[in-house]
Coordinates of C-alpha atoms in Angstrom, one line a residue:
Chain A
M1 CA 127.0 107.9 34.6
A2 CA 126.5 105.0 37.7
R3 CA 125.5 105.6 40.6
D4 CA 122.7 108.5 39.9
A5 CA 119.8 107.0 39.9
A6 CA 118.8 105.4 43.7
E7 CA 117.3 109.5 43.9
L8 CA 114.7 108.7 41.0
S9 CA 113.2 106.7 42.4
S10 CA 111.3 109.3 44.6
P11 CA 110.3 112.4 44.2
P12 CA 111.8 115.1 45.6
P13 CA 110.0 115.5 49.7
A14 CA 106.9 117.6 49.2
R15 CA 107.9 121.8 50.4
L16 CA 106.8 121.7 54.1
T17 CA 103.8 124.5 55.4
E18 CA 103.7 127.6 53.3
G19 CA 105.6 130.3 54.9
G20 CA 108.5 128.1 56.5
G21 CA 111.1 130.3 57.1
A22 CA 112.6 133.7 56.4
P23 CA 112.1 134.9 52.2
V24 CA 114.7 134.2 50.2
P25 CA 115.0 135.5 46.9
A26 CA 114.1 134.0 44.0
L27 CA 117.7 135.5 42.1
C28 CA 119.4 132.8 44.4
L29 CA 118.9 129.8 42.0
A30 CA 120.3 131.4 39.3
P31 CA 123.7 130.6 40.2
A32 CA 122.5 127.3 39.4
L33 CA 120.9 128.3 36.1
V34 CA 123.7 129.4 34.8
V35 CA 125.5 126.2 34.8
M36 CA 122.3 124.0 33.7
A37 CA 122.2 126.4 30.5
A38 CA 126.5 125.8 29.9
F39 CA 125.7 122.1 30.0
A40 CA 122.6 122.5 28.5
L41 CA 124.6 124.1 25.7
G42 CA 127.0 121.6 25.2
L43 CA 124.2 119.2 24.5
A44 CA 122.9 121.6 21.8
A45 CA 126.7 122.1 20.4
L46 CA 126.4 117.7 20.4
L47 CA 122.7 117.3 19.2
Q48 CA 124.3 119.6 16.0
Y49 CA 127.3 117.8 14.8
S50 CA 124.8 114.8 15.1
L51 CA 122.7 116.1 11.7
L52 CA 127.1 118.1 10.0
E53 CA 129.0 115.9 7.6
F54 CA 131.8 113.8 8.8
I55 CA 134.5 115.2 6.9
P56 CA 137.7 112.2 7.4
G57 CA 140.8 113.9 9.0
S58 CA 139.6 116.6 9.9
L59 CA 137.7 118.1 13.4
R60 CA 135.6 120.2 11.1
T61 CA 132.2 119.9 9.6
G62 CA 130.9 119.7 6.2
G63 CA 127.4 121.1 5.5
L64 CA 123.7 119.0 6.7
T65 CA 122.9 115.3 6.8
S66 CA 121.1 112.8 8.1
R67 CA 123.8 110.6 6.7
N68 CA 124.8 109.7 10.7
F69 CA 121.6 108.5 11.8
Q70 CA 121.5 106.0 8.6
Q71 CA 125.3 104.9 9.7
V72 CA 123.9 104.3 12.7
V73 CA 121.9 101.2 12.2
A74 CA 125.4 99.7 9.1
P75 CA 125.4 96.6 10.1
Q76 CA 128.6 97.0 11.4
Y77 CA 126.8 98.6 14.6
L78 CA 123.6 97.2 14.5
R79 CA 125.6 93.9 16.2
A80 CA 126.4 95.9 19.2
I81 CA 122.5 97.8 19.5
W82 CA 121.0 93.9 19.5
E83 CA 123.9 92.9 22.1
T84 CA 122.4 96.5 24.8
I85 CA 119.4 95.6 24.1
L86 CA 120.1 91.5 25.1
L87 CA 122.7 92.9 27.8
S88 CA 119.9 95.1 29.2
V89 CA 117.1 93.1 29.4
A90 CA 118.8 90.1 31.2
T91 CA 120.4 92.5 33.7
T92 CA 117.5 94.1 35.1
L93 CA 115.8 90.9 35.0
L94 CA 118.6 88.9 37.1
T95 CA 119.4 91.9 38.4
L96 CA 116.0 92.7 40.2
V97 CA 116.2 88.5 41.2
A98 CA 119.3 88.5 43.7
S99 CA 118.2 92.4 44.4
Y100 CA 115.1 91.4 46.6
P101 CA 115.6 89.3 49.0
V102 CA 118.6 91.3 50.4
A103 CA 116.0 93.9 49.5
Y104 CA 113.5 92.9 52.1
A105 CA 116.4 92.0 54.1
L106 CA 117.0 95.6 54.3
A107 CA 113.5 96.5 54.4
R108 CA 112.1 93.7 57.2
T109 CA 115.3 93.5 59.8
R110 CA 114.9 93.9 63.2
S111 CA 117.8 95.1 64.2
T112 CA 119.3 97.3 64.1
A113 CA 123.2 96.5 63.8
L114 CA 122.5 93.3 61.1
R115 CA 120.8 96.5 58.6
S116 CA 123.8 98.8 59.6
C117 CA 126.0 96.2 57.9
L118 CA 123.7 95.1 54.6
L119 CA 123.2 99.1 54.1
I120 CA 127.7 99.4 54.1
L121 CA 127.8 96.5 52.2
T122 CA 125.3 97.7 49.6
L123 CA 126.6 101.1 49.8
A124 CA 130.3 100.1 50.3
P125 CA 130.9 98.6 46.1
F126 CA 127.8 101.6 45.2
F127 CA 130.5 104.1 45.9
T128 CA 133.5 102.3 45.1
G129 CA 133.7 103.8 41.7
A130 CA 133.5 102.0 38.3
I131 CA 137.0 101.5 37.4
V132 CA 137.9 99.9 40.9
R133 CA 134.7 97.1 40.7
T134 CA 135.0 96.3 37.1
Y135 CA 138.9 95.6 37.7
A136 CA 137.9 93.3 40.4
W137 CA 135.5 91.4 38.2
I138 CA 139.2 90.9 35.5
L139 CA 140.8 89.1 38.5
V140 CA 137.1 87.2 39.3
L141 CA 136.4 85.8 35.7
G142 CA 140.8 85.8 34.3
N143 CA 141.9 83.0 32.8
S144 CA 144.2 83.1 34.8
G145 CA 142.1 84.4 37.8
F146 CA 140.3 83.6 40.8
I147 CA 137.5 80.3 39.1
N148 CA 139.8 79.7 36.5
S149 CA 142.2 79.1 39.5
F150 CA 140.3 77.4 41.5
L151 CA 138.2 75.0 38.9
L152 CA 142.2 74.2 37.2
R153 CA 143.5 73.0 40.7
A154 CA 140.4 71.0 41.9
G155 CA 141.6 69.3 38.7
L156 CA 137.2 70.0 37.5
L157 CA 138.6 71.8 34.3
E158 CA 142.1 70.8 32.1
N159 CA 142.1 74.5 30.5
P160 CA 140.7 77.9 31.8
Y161 CA 137.1 78.6 30.4
Q162 CA 137.1 81.6 29.0
M163 CA 134.9 84.1 30.5
L164 CA 136.6 87.1 31.1
F165 CA 135.7 89.3 26.7
T166 CA 132.4 87.1 26.9
S167 CA 128.7 88.6 27.4
K168 CA 128.3 86.4 30.1
G169 CA 131.3 87.6 31.6
V170 CA 130.5 91.5 30.7
L171 CA 126.9 89.7 32.3
V172 CA 128.1 89.2 35.8
G173 CA 130.0 92.7 35.6
L174 CA 126.8 94.9 35.0
V175 CA 124.7 92.3 37.3
H176 CA 127.3 93.3 40.1
F177 CA 127.7 97.4 39.2
S178 CA 123.5 97.4 38.9
M179 CA 122.4 95.9 42.2
P180 CA 123.2 98.0 45.0
V181 CA 121.2 101.3 43.2
M182 CA 118.3 98.3 42.7
I183 CA 118.4 97.3 46.4
L184 CA 117.9 100.3 47.5
I185 CA 115.3 101.5 45.3
L186 CA 113.2 98.0 46.5
A187 CA 114.4 98.3 50.4
A188 CA 112.4 102.0 50.5
G189 CA 109.5 100.7 48.7
I190 CA 109.4 97.4 50.7
S191 CA 109.8 99.4 54.1
H192 CA 106.9 101.9 52.8
I193 CA 104.7 98.8 52.5
D194 CA 103.5 98.8 56.6
P195 CA 103.6 95.4 57.8
T196 CA 100.4 95.1 59.5
Y197 CA 98.6 93.8 56.4
E198 CA 101.7 90.4 56.3
R199 CA 100.2 90.3 59.6
A200 CA 96.5 90.5 58.7
A201 CA 97.2 87.9 56.0
A202 CA 99.3 85.5 58.1
S203 CA 96.8 85.8 60.5
L204 CA 94.4 84.5 58.2
G205 CA 95.6 81.5 57.4
A206 CA 98.1 82.8 53.9
N207 CA 101.3 80.3 54.6
P208 CA 104.0 82.5 53.7
V209 CA 105.0 82.3 50.1
L210 CA 101.1 83.4 49.4
T211 CA 101.3 86.3 52.0
F212 CA 104.4 87.5 49.7
L213 CA 102.8 86.8 45.8
R214 CA 99.5 88.4 47.4
V215 CA 100.9 91.2 49.3
T216 CA 104.0 91.9 49.4
L217 CA 104.7 91.6 46.5
P218 CA 101.7 93.3 44.4
L219 CA 102.6 96.4 47.0
S220 CA 105.8 96.9 46.7
L221 CA 105.4 96.7 43.0
P222 CA 105.9 100.4 42.3
G223 CA 109.4 100.1 42.7
V224 CA 110.2 96.5 40.9
V225 CA 108.9 99.1 38.2
S226 CA 111.2 102.5 38.9
G227 CA 114.1 99.8 40.2
S228 CA 113.8 98.4 36.8
L229 CA 113.8 100.7 34.8
V230 CA 116.2 102.6 35.9
V231 CA 118.5 99.6 35.5
F232 CA 118.2 98.9 32.5
A233 CA 118.3 102.7 31.9
W234 CA 122.0 102.6 33.0
T235 CA 122.8 99.8 31.6
F236 CA 121.2 100.5 27.9
S237 CA 124.2 103.3 27.9
A238 CA 126.8 101.7 30.2
F239 CA 130.4 102.2 29.4
P240 CA 133.0 100.7 30.8
T241 CA 132.3 97.6 32.4
P242 CA 131.6 96.0 28.8
E243 CA 134.3 98.1 27.7
L244 CA 137.1 96.3 30.5
L245 CA 134.8 93.4 30.3
G246 CA 134.5 92.7 26.9
G247 CA 137.6 93.7 25.4
G248 CA 136.8 95.2 22.5
R249 CA 134.7 91.9 21.6
V250 CA 131.4 92.8 23.2
K251 CA 130.8 96.2 22.4
M252 CA 127.7 98.2 23.4
I253 CA 126.2 101.4 22.3
A254 CA 128.3 103.5 24.4
N255 CA 131.8 101.6 23.8
V256 CA 131.3 102.3 20.1
V257 CA 130.3 106.1 21.1
K258 CA 133.4 106.0 22.3
D259 CA 135.8 104.2 20.0
L260 CA 133.9 106.5 17.2
A261 CA 134.7 109.9 19.5
L262 CA 138.3 108.6 20.4
D263 CA 140.0 106.6 18.7
S264 CA 138.8 108.1 14.7
F265 CA 137.8 111.6 15.4
N266 CA 133.8 111.4 14.1
W267 CA 132.4 113.2 16.2
P268 CA 129.0 114.1 13.7
G269 CA 128.9 110.2 14.0
S270 CA 129.7 109.8 17.2
A271 CA 127.6 112.1 18.4
A272 CA 124.4 110.4 16.6
F273 CA 124.7 107.2 18.0
A274 CA 124.6 109.6 21.4
V275 CA 121.4 111.3 20.4
V276 CA 119.9 107.6 20.2
A277 CA 120.6 107.1 24.0
L278 CA 120.0 109.7 25.1
G279 CA 116.9 109.4 23.0
V280 CA 116.2 106.1 24.8
T281 CA 117.3 106.9 28.5
F282 CA 114.5 110.3 27.8
V283 CA 111.6 107.7 26.7
L284 CA 112.8 104.9 29.8
V285 CA 112.6 108.4 32.4
A286 CA 109.0 109.0 31.2
A287 CA 107.9 105.5 31.3
V288 CA 109.7 105.1 34.7
A289 CA 107.5 108.1 35.5
R290 CA 104.4 107.0 34.1
S291 CA 104.0 103.6 35.5
V292 CA 104.5 104.2 38.9
E293 CA 102.8 106.8 38.8
R294 CA 99.6 104.2 37.3
L295 CA 100.4 101.6 39.7
R296 CA 100.6 104.1 43.1
P297 CA 96.5 104.4 43.7
G298 CA 95.8 100.9 43.6
G299 CA 98.0 99.4 45.4
H300 CA 98.8 101.7 48.3
P301 CA 96.3 103.1 51.3
Chain B
M1 CA 107.0 86.6 62.5
S2 CA 104.2 84.5 64.3
A3 CA 105.8 82.1 66.4
T4 CA 102.3 80.4 66.1
R5 CA 102.9 79.3 62.4
G6 CA 106.6 77.6 63.7
G7 CA 107.2 74.0 62.2
V8 CA 109.8 72.2 59.8
A9 CA 109.1 73.9 56.1
W10 CA 108.7 77.6 58.1
A11 CA 112.1 77.5 59.8
L12 CA 113.3 75.4 56.6
G13 CA 112.7 78.4 54.6
R14 CA 113.4 81.2 56.8
W15 CA 116.8 79.4 56.5
T16 CA 117.1 79.3 53.4
A17 CA 115.8 82.9 52.9
R18 CA 118.4 83.5 55.0
L19 CA 121.3 81.2 53.2
A20 CA 120.1 83.0 49.7
V21 CA 120.6 87.0 51.2
G22 CA 123.9 85.6 52.9
A23 CA 125.0 84.4 48.9
L24 CA 123.9 87.3 47.4
V25 CA 125.8 89.8 50.1
A26 CA 128.4 87.2 49.3
F27 CA 128.7 87.8 45.4
M28 CA 128.6 91.4 46.2
T29 CA 131.2 91.6 48.7
F30 CA 133.2 89.1 46.5
P31 CA 135.6 90.6 43.5
T32 CA 136.2 93.1 46.5
V33 CA 138.4 90.3 48.7
V34 CA 139.5 89.0 45.9
V35 CA 141.4 92.7 44.5
I36 CA 143.1 93.0 48.0
V37 CA 144.2 89.8 48.1
A38 CA 145.8 89.7 44.2
S39 CA 147.1 93.5 45.5
F40 CA 149.8 91.9 48.1
N41 CA 150.9 88.8 45.5
D42 CA 154.5 89.2 44.8
T43 CA 154.7 88.2 40.9
A44 CA 153.8 90.0 38.3
I45 CA 151.0 87.2 36.5
L46 CA 148.3 86.2 38.8
S47 CA 148.1 83.3 40.7
F48 CA 145.3 82.2 43.2
P49 CA 146.7 81.6 46.3
P50 CA 149.8 84.1 45.9
Q51 CA 152.6 81.8 45.9
A52 CA 154.8 84.5 47.9
Y53 CA 153.4 88.0 49.0
S54 CA 154.8 91.8 49.1
L55 CA 153.9 95.3 48.8
R56 CA 156.3 95.8 46.1
W57 CA 152.3 96.6 43.8
Y58 CA 152.0 99.4 46.6
A59 CA 155.1 100.8 45.8
N60 CA 154.6 100.8 42.6
A61 CA 151.6 102.4 42.4
L62 CA 152.3 105.6 45.0
T63 CA 155.8 105.7 42.3
Y64 CA 154.3 105.8 39.2
P65 CA 154.7 109.3 37.8
Q66 CA 151.6 109.4 35.5
F67 CA 149.3 107.7 39.1
Q68 CA 150.8 110.9 41.4
R69 CA 150.1 113.3 38.0
A70 CA 146.9 112.6 38.8
A71 CA 145.8 112.2 41.9
V72 CA 146.7 115.7 42.2
N73 CA 144.2 116.7 39.7
S74 CA 142.0 114.8 41.6
L75 CA 142.8 116.2 44.6
F76 CA 141.9 119.8 42.7
V77 CA 139.6 118.6 40.7
T78 CA 137.2 116.8 44.1
V79 CA 138.2 120.5 45.8
A80 CA 137.7 123.1 43.2
T81 CA 133.8 120.9 42.7
M82 CA 133.0 121.2 45.9
V83 CA 133.9 125.1 47.4
L84 CA 131.8 125.6 43.9
A85 CA 129.1 122.7 44.4
L86 CA 127.6 123.6 47.9
P87 CA 126.6 127.1 47.8
L88 CA 125.1 126.7 44.7
G89 CA 123.2 124.0 46.3
V90 CA 122.4 126.2 49.4
A91 CA 121.8 128.7 47.5
S92 CA 119.3 127.0 45.4
V93 CA 117.4 124.2 47.5
L94 CA 116.7 127.6 50.0
A95 CA 115.0 129.4 47.0
L96 CA 113.1 126.5 46.0
E97 CA 112.1 126.2 49.3
R98 CA 111.4 129.6 50.1
S99 CA 111.1 132.4 46.8
R100 CA 108.4 133.8 45.6
L101 CA 109.5 131.3 42.4
R102 CA 106.8 130.0 40.5
G103 CA 106.6 126.9 38.3
R104 CA 108.8 124.8 41.6
A105 CA 108.5 121.5 40.8
L106 CA 110.0 122.1 37.2
W107 CA 113.3 124.5 38.4
A108 CA 113.3 121.7 40.6
A109 CA 113.0 119.2 37.2
L110 CA 116.1 120.8 35.6
L111 CA 118.2 121.0 38.4
L112 CA 118.3 116.8 38.8
S113 CA 117.7 116.5 34.6
P114 CA 121.5 116.2 34.5
L115 CA 121.5 112.1 37.1
I116 CA 119.7 110.6 33.4
I117 CA 121.8 111.9 31.7
P118 CA 123.8 108.7 30.1
G119 CA 128.0 109.7 30.5
V120 CA 128.5 109.3 26.9
V121 CA 126.2 111.8 26.2
S122 CA 127.6 114.5 28.3
G123 CA 131.5 113.3 28.3
L124 CA 131.1 113.7 23.8
G125 CA 128.9 117.1 24.5
L126 CA 131.4 118.6 26.6
L127 CA 134.1 117.3 24.4
I128 CA 132.9 118.7 22.0
L129 CA 132.0 122.8 23.4
G130 CA 135.1 122.8 25.1
A131 CA 137.8 121.9 22.4
A132 CA 135.2 125.4 20.7
L133 CA 135.9 126.8 22.6
G134 CA 139.0 125.6 23.3
L135 CA 138.8 124.3 27.6
L136 CA 140.9 121.5 26.7
R137 CA 143.6 121.5 28.1
S138 CA 141.8 122.6 31.5
R139 CA 141.2 121.5 34.5
W140 CA 138.3 123.2 34.9
L141 CA 136.2 122.3 32.5
L142 CA 136.6 119.1 34.7
V143 CA 135.5 120.4 37.2
F144 CA 132.5 122.4 34.8
A145 CA 131.5 118.8 34.6
H146 CA 132.1 117.3 37.9
M147 CA 129.5 120.0 40.0
V148 CA 127.2 119.8 36.9
I149 CA 127.3 115.8 37.6
V150 CA 127.6 116.5 42.0
L151 CA 125.2 119.5 41.9
P152 CA 121.6 116.5 41.6
F153 CA 122.7 115.4 44.4
V154 CA 124.0 117.9 46.7
I155 CA 120.2 119.9 45.7
R156 CA 118.7 116.1 47.0
S157 CA 121.1 116.3 49.9
L158 CA 120.0 119.4 51.7
W159 CA 117.1 119.4 50.6
V160 CA 115.5 117.2 53.4
S161 CA 117.3 119.3 56.2
V162 CA 115.9 122.0 54.6
T163 CA 112.1 120.7 54.9
N164 CA 112.8 119.0 58.5
L165 CA 114.4 122.5 60.0
D166 CA 112.1 124.6 62.3
P167 CA 111.6 128.5 61.3
N168 CA 110.7 129.3 64.1
L169 CA 113.8 129.1 65.6
E170 CA 114.9 132.0 62.7
R171 CA 112.0 133.7 63.7
A172 CA 113.7 133.7 67.2
A173 CA 116.8 135.1 66.3
A174 CA 115.1 137.9 64.1
S175 CA 113.2 139.2 66.6
L176 CA 115.6 139.2 68.9
G177 CA 117.0 141.6 66.1
A178 CA 119.2 140.0 63.4
G179 CA 119.6 141.3 60.0
P180 CA 118.9 138.3 57.5
W181 CA 122.5 137.6 56.8
R182 CA 123.4 137.1 60.6
V183 CA 120.7 134.5 60.9
F184 CA 121.7 132.9 57.7
W185 CA 125.4 132.4 59.1
W186 CA 124.0 131.9 62.8
V187 CA 121.1 129.5 62.5
T188 CA 120.3 129.1 59.3
L189 CA 123.5 127.5 58.1
P190 CA 123.9 125.8 61.6
L191 CA 120.8 123.8 61.6
L192 CA 121.2 122.9 58.1
R193 CA 124.5 120.4 58.4
P194 CA 123.4 117.3 58.0
G195 CA 122.2 118.1 55.2
L196 CA 125.4 119.6 54.2
F197 CA 127.6 117.2 55.4
A198 CA 125.6 114.6 53.3
A199 CA 125.5 116.8 50.3
L200 CA 130.4 117.6 50.4
L201 CA 130.6 113.4 51.0
F202 CA 128.4 112.5 47.8
A203 CA 130.5 115.2 46.2
V204 CA 133.7 113.7 46.9
I205 CA 133.2 110.8 47.0
I206 CA 131.5 111.2 43.1
S207 CA 133.6 113.5 42.0
L208 CA 136.9 111.7 42.7
N209 CA 135.1 107.8 41.2
E210 CA 133.7 109.9 38.1
F211 CA 135.5 108.0 34.9
V212 CA 132.9 108.0 32.1
V213 CA 132.7 112.3 31.5
S214 CA 136.6 112.8 32.5
L215 CA 137.8 110.3 29.9
F216 CA 135.9 112.6 27.1
I217 CA 137.2 115.7 28.3
S218 CA 140.6 114.8 29.3
T219 CA 144.3 114.5 28.2
R220 CA 146.8 112.9 30.1
V221 CA 148.1 116.3 31.6
T222 CA 144.6 117.3 33.0
E223 CA 143.7 113.3 33.8
I224 CA 141.7 112.4 36.6
L225 CA 142.7 109.0 38.8
P226 CA 139.8 106.6 37.6
V227 CA 141.7 107.8 33.8
A228 CA 144.0 106.9 34.6
M229 CA 143.7 103.9 35.7
F230 CA 141.7 102.7 33.8
T231 CA 144.5 103.2 30.9
Y232 CA 146.4 101.6 33.3
V233 CA 144.5 98.3 33.7
V234 CA 143.9 98.2 29.8
N235 CA 148.1 98.4 29.4
Y236 CA 149.3 96.4 31.5
T237 CA 148.3 93.2 33.7
D238 CA 150.3 93.6 37.3
P239 CA 148.0 94.3 40.0
T240 CA 149.5 97.4 41.0
I241 CA 146.1 98.6 40.0
A242 CA 144.6 95.8 42.2
A243 CA 147.1 97.6 45.3
L244 CA 145.6 101.3 44.1
S245 CA 141.7 99.6 44.5
T246 CA 142.8 98.6 48.6
L247 CA 143.3 102.2 48.9
F248 CA 140.7 103.4 47.2
I249 CA 138.4 100.8 48.4
L250 CA 139.4 102.1 52.8
G251 CA 139.0 105.2 51.4
T252 CA 135.6 104.7 50.5
F253 CA 134.0 101.7 53.3
L254 CA 136.0 104.4 56.3
S255 CA 133.9 106.3 54.6
V256 CA 130.0 105.0 54.7
F257 CA 131.2 103.8 57.3
L258 CA 131.8 107.2 58.7
A259 CA 128.5 108.4 57.3
D260 CA 126.3 105.3 58.8
R261 CA 127.7 106.7 62.3
L262 CA 127.2 110.3 62.2
L263 CA 124.4 110.5 59.7
D264 CA 120.9 108.5 59.7
M265 CA 121.9 106.5 56.6
S266 CA 118.6 105.1 56.5
S267 CA 116.2 107.6 56.8
I268 CA 118.6 109.5 53.5
F269 CA 117.5 106.3 51.9
Q270 CA 114.0 106.0 53.1
I271 CA 114.4 102.3 54.6
G272 CA 112.9 100.5 57.1
R273 CA 111.3 102.5 60.8
G274 CA 111.2 106.0 59.7
G275 CA 109.5 104.3 56.4
R276 CA 106.2 107.3 55.1
W277 CA 103.9 104.4 56.3
E278 CA 104.7 105.1 60.0
R279 CA 104.2 108.9 60.2
V280 CA 100.5 108.6 57.9

């Protein structure tokens, strides 16, 4: 799940000239399509299970039913859905604000060394893996973790301040998790803006703040939109971060999917939640494609 | 930028912006530093700064049987994924670029689609399918899942190389009498080397770190390292995971650094100079 989305922002490169290179039989695509077909079979099985009746204590299923979907909005699960929406919105906004300056520096610095350095620092967590990154936040936020040790020693706190296993702790972890991908998407977008526009605005007397607000920011809007929606979609189905930093007290939709599937063996109920998550993701991705398409002609030369 | 618009306010703004960027980068790197420090902590209970330092958690991480088993599984799954996904990717990209196939964009979208499917969805789907087919005890189910996850990255990395490839070199080889297979093996494939290397890097790093899908479709016997680490974090609080994480971070950092040296990472992610506006 994590890591994927830098790719989503830009469409595959366009084909070069017609007739470039030796022709290749279309059959070469077949092996990959077989793999995809098998994968699609898994998704089909998921859809099917979401409509089958759960028989407690058994992995076998009963007849067709819509009860699994009715259960999704049961009171004990509504809280998880609400939490998921709130955390996804908050994560997206905070990540956007925190990532823009870094992305701008990455795209506009004239020092190759600085760019390399920023890129490595951005990419390293992107490639470090969910467990290591989440575990790191347990060490930072825990009651005997870095921040509490520091504040207790400095005498600023009497008792440890509870950050782990709270929504705020999860939020910090989610923002940290989303920043690399947001930075990469924003930086790619800002790099595509011709810097002469900014110079033109400056030479016409606009101060840097005005130049940013009236020129750079509007032109980078496609990147802002696609970055935000990728991060929202990710966070909406985030699993390891709320699982470890929430410690069972903060639950998002993906945690409910895992609890139902791997702890209660209620595969049909779990499948219904998974279908909801998939549906939201599809709607969001369609929205990205559409809004980026709409923003481009106005913003681009 | 323009030195003509100097002045105190300007300089102040510049330094505030630099400071903000520095603070944000520090926020991103900070947890990594804490993990590395904690991994050398002598006691099982965390304390900052550590009272005494030792390497015992490294010894513990490397000798814990479940980690050893999981490391072997990780190696198996990653190597198998790589060996299967790279040829699949090369064949797909060549077919998408150069065959007389209709609906190219649609096929490409289909192959890239696993990118947007949430991990818990793929995981649960493959769990149900694997159970129906009796594959849940097999590491090959993990290999299959990783292949699906890695393939979009492999295809994207190779695509850049294929579009940049100069077909005249292949034509020259063919006109000198080389058959299609010889042209492919001795001309096309070597020219794709940067893309192949990037694809390999993506495949290895993503497969080694894959967690959510692997959690759903593995057992205690087949589980890979991230899943074993997750289970450990849930059950124990000692810094063994910090030690293992440090080793992971070191490996990742080295490979990202090497990749940045060997490949032009800025151009892969379309950042900085060489952005589209310069080419137009």
